[in-house]
Short mmCIF file of C-alpha atoms in Angstrom, two decimals:
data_model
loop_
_atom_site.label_atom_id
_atom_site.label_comp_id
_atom_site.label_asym_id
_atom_site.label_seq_id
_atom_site.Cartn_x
_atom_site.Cartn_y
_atom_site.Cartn_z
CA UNK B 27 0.00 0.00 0.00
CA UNK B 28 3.09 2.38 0.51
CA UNK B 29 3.34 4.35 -2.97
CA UNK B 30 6.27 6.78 -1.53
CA UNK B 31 8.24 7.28 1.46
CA UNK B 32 10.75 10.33 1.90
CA UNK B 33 14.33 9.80 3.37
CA UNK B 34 13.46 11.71 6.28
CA UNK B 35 10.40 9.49 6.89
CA UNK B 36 8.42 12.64 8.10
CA UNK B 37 5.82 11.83 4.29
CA UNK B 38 4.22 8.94 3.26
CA UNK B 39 1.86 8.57 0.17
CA UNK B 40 -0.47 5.38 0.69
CA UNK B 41 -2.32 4.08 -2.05
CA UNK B 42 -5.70 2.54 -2.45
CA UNK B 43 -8.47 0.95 -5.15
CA UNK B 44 -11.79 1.42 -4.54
CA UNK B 45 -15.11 -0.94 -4.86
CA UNK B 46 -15.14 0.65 -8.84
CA UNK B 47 -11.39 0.28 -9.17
CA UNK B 48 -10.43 3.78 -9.59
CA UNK B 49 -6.68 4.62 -7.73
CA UNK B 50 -6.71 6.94 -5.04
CA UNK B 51 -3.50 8.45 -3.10
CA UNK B 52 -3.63 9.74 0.83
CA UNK B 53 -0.30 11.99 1.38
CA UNK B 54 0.47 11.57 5.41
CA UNK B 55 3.01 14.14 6.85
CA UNK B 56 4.51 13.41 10.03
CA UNK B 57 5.63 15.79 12.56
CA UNK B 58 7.65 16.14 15.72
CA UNK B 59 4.52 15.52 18.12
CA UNK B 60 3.10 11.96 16.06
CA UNK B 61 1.60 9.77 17.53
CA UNK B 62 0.35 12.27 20.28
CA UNK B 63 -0.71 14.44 17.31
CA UNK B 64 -2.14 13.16 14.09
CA UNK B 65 -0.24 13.73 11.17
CA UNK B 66 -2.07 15.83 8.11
CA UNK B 67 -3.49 14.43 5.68
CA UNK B 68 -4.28 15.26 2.04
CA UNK B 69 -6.41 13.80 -0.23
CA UNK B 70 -8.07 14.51 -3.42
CA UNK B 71 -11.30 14.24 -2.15
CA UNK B 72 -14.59 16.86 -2.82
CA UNK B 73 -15.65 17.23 1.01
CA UNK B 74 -13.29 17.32 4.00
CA UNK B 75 -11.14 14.66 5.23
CA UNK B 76 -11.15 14.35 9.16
CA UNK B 77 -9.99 11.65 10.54
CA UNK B 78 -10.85 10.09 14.24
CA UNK B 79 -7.45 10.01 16.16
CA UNK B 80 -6.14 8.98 19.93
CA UNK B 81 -1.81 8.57 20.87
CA UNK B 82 -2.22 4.56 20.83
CA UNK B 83 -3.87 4.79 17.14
CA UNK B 84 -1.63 3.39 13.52
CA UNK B 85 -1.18 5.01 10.28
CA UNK B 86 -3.29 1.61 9.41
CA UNK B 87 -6.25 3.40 11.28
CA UNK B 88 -6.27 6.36 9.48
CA UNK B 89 -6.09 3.60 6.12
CA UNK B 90 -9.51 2.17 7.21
CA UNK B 91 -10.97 5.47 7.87
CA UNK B 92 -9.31 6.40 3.93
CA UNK B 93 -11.11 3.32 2.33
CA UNK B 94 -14.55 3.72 4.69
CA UNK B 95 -14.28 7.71 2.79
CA UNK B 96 -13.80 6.04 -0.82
CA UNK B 97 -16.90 4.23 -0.33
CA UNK B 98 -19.08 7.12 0.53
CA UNK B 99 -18.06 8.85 -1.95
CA UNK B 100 -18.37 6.21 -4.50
CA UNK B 101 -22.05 7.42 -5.96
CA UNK B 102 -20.47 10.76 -6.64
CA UNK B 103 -17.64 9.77 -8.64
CA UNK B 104 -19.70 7.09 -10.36
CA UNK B 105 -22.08 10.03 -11.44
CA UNK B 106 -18.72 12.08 -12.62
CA UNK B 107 -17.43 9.33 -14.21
CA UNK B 108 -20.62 8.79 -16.28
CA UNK B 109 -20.33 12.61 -17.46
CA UNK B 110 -16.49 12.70 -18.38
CA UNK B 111 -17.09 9.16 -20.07
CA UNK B 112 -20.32 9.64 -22.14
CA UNK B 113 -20.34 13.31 -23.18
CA UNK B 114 -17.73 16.53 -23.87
CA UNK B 115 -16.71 17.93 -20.98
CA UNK B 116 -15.13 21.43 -21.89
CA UNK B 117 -14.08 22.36 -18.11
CA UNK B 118 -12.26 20.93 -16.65
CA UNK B 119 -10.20 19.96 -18.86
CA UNK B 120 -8.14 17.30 -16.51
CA UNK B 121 -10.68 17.20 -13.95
CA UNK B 122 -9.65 15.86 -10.47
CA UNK B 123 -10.98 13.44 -8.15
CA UNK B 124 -12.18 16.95 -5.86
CA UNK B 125 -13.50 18.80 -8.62
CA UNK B 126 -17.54 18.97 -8.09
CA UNK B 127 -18.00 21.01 -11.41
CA UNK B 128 -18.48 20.12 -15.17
CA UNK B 129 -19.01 22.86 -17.93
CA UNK B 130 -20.89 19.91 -20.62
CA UNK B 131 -21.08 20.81 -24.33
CA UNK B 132 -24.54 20.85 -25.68
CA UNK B 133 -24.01 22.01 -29.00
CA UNK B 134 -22.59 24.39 -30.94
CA UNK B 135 -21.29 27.32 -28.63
CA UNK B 136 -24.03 26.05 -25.95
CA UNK B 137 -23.14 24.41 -22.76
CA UNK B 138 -24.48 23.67 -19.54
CA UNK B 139 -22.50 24.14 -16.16
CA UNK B 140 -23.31 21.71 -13.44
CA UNK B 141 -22.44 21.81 -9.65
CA UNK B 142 -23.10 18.59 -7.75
CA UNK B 143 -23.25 18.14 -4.21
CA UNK B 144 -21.22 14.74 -3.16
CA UNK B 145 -22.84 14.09 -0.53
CA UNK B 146 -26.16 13.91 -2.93
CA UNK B 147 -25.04 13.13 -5.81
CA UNK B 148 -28.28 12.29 -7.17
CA UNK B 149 -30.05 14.86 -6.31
CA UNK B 150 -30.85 17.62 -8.54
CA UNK B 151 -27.64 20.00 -9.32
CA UNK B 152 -26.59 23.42 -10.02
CA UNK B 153 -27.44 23.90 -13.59
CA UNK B 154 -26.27 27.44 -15.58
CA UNK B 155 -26.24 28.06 -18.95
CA UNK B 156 -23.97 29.46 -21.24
CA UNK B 157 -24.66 30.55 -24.67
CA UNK B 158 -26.84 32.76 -26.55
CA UNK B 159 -29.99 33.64 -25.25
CA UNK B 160 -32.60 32.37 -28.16
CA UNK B 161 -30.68 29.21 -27.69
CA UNK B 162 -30.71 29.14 -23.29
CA UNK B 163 -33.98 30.50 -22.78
CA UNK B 164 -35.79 27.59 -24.28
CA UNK B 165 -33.46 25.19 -21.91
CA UNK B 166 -34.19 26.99 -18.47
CA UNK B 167 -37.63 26.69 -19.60
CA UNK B 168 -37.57 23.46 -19.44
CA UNK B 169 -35.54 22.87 -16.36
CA UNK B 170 -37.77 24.56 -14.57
CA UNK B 171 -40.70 22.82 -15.84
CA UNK B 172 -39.43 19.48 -15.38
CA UNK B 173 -37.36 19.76 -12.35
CA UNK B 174 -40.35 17.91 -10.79
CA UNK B 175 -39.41 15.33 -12.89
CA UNK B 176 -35.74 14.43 -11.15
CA UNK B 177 -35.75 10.37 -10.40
CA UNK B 178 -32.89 9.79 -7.31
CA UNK B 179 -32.77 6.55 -9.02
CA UNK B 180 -31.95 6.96 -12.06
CA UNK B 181 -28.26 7.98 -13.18
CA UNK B 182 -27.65 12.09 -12.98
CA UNK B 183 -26.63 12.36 -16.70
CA UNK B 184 -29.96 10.22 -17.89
CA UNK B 185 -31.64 13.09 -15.29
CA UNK B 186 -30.14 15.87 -16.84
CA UNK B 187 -31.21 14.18 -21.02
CA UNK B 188 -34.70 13.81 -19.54
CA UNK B 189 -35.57 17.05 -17.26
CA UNK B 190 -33.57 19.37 -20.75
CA UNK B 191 -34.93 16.67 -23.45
CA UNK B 192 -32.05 16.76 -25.17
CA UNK B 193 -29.16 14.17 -26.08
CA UNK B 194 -25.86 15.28 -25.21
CA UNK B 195 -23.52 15.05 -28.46
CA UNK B 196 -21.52 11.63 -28.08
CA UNK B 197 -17.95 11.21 -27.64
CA UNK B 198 -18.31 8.22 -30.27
CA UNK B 199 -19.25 10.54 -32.58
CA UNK B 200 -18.05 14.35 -32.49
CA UNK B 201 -14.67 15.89 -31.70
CA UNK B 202 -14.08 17.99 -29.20
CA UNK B 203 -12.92 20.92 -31.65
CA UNK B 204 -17.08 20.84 -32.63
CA UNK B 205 -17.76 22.73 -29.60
CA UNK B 206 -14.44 24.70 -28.56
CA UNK B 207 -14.42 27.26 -31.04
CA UNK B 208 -11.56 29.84 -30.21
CA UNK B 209 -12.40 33.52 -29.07
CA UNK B 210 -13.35 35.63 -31.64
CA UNK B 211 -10.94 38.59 -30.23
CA UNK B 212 -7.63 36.80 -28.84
CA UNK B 213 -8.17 33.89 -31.56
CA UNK B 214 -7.08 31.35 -28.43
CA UNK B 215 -9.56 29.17 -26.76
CA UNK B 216 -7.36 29.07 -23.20
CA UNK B 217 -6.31 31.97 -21.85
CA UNK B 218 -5.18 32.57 -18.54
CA UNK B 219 -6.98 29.22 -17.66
CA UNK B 220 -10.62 30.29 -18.88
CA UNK B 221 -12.50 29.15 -22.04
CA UNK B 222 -14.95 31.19 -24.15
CA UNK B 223 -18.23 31.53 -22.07
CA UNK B 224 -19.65 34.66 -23.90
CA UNK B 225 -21.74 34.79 -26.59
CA UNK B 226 -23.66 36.61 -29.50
CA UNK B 227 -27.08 36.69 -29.39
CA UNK B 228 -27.67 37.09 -32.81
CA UNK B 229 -28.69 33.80 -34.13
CA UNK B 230 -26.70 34.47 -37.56
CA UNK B 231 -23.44 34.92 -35.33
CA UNK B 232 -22.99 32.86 -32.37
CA UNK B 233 -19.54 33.70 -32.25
CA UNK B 234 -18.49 32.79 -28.48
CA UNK B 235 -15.65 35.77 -26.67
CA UNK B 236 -13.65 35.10 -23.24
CA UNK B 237 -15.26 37.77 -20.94
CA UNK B 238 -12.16 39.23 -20.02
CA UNK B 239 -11.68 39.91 -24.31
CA UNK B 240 -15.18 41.09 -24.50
CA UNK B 241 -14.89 43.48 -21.74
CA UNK B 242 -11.61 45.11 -22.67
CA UNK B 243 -12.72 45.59 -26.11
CA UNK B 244 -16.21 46.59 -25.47
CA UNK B 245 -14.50 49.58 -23.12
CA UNK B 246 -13.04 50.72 -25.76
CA UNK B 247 -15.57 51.76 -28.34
CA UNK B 248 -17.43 54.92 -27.94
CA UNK B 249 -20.72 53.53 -28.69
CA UNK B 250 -20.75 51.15 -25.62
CA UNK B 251 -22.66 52.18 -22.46
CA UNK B 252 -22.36 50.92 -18.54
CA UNK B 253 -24.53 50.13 -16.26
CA UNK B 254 -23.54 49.80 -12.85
CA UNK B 255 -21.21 46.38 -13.63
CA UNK B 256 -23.23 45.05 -16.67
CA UNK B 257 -21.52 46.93 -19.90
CA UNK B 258 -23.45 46.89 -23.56
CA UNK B 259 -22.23 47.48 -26.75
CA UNK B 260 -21.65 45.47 -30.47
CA UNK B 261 -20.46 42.32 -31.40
CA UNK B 262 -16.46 42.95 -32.43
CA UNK B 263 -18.21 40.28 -35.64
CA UNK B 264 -21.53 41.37 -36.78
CA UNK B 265 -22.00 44.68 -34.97
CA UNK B 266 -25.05 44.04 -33.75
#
């Protein structure tokens, strides 16, 4: 189970499988005071780690209490595991085992973000949309007219086709490069970390902008107007 030791024996890295197979890593650093004090512990995990500790407790005691925390997490990484297998995740792009978030491709310059709670993973999540309005409004319509919908017992991504009525373009099928068009100012899709989440409304358009691009350029024409810390002006593509 020991994946690393330093020379100074002061950090340990134990490794684990869980019930699903997937390989997990607890970091244990030692200090002067162990065993009276526990030694800290880090773990890619979405929800807090504390472990139960007395002096005459192991390191194999803080193990169990590792592979007891696997398993109740297990429904939430099955759920993430369905998304990042079955449909195009555009962030994040390497998402960890902590990450709670997934920004899912719907179609062209449309995409859903979704924030799920891991300790109810099946429960309805955080849903926020990100595209152009004509395209959106229809989809928060129907979130929040089938919401009522939402089976616990069925899988979170088969949820989220039902509650939206939509299918979820397929890995098998499409590229990613279908959906992550590059920012119509900066001509990058990354930059500084952040993907294009802005939008044109004009269904003839569609071309997507980082914020950051949009803003800075959008302060610089005349015609554009601010209102408190909303600013409006045309598309740097169609002018509209």
């Amino acid at each position: 189970r020991v994946a690393y030791v330093d020379t100074g024996l002061t950090t340990i890295k134990l490794k684990a499988e869980d019930s699903c197979g997937r390989q997990h890593l607890i970091t244990l650093k030692l200090n002067a005071k162990y065993p009276t004090e526990p030694p800290d512990c880090l773990v890619d995990f979405p929800v807090q780690f504390a472990i139960s500790w007395m002096p005459q407790n192991s390191l194999i005691d803080i193990y169990n209490q590792f592979l007891a925390a696997l398993e109740s997490l297990k429904e939430f990484w099955d759920a993430m595991d369905e998304i990042d297998g079955k449909t195009w995740v555009l962030e994040p792009e390497n998402p960890t085992r902590s990450a709670t978030t997934r920004r899912i491709a719907i179609g062209n310059n449309v995409s859903v973000n979704v924030e799920v709670d891991p300790r109810h993973p099946s429960m309805l999540p955080e849903c926020y949309f990100l595209g152009a309005d004509h395209v959106v409004n229809p989809l928060r319509i129907k979130l929040n007219n089938n919401m009522h919908l939402w089976d616990p017992e069925i899988s979170l991504l088969q949820n989220l086709k039902d509650i939206l009525e939509i299918d979820f373009p397929s890995r098998a099928v499409l590229e990613k490069s279908d959906f992550a068009k590059d920012c119509g100012i900066c001509y990058a899709y990354r930059l500084d970390g952040t993907t294009p989440d802005q939008v044109c409304d004009d269904p003839r358009c569609g071309q997507p902008f980082h914020q950051a691009c949009l803003y800075e350029w959008l302060q610089g024409l005349p015609s554009s107007r601010q209102s408190f810390n909303v600013i409006f002006g045309e598309c740097p593509y169609c002018n509209k």
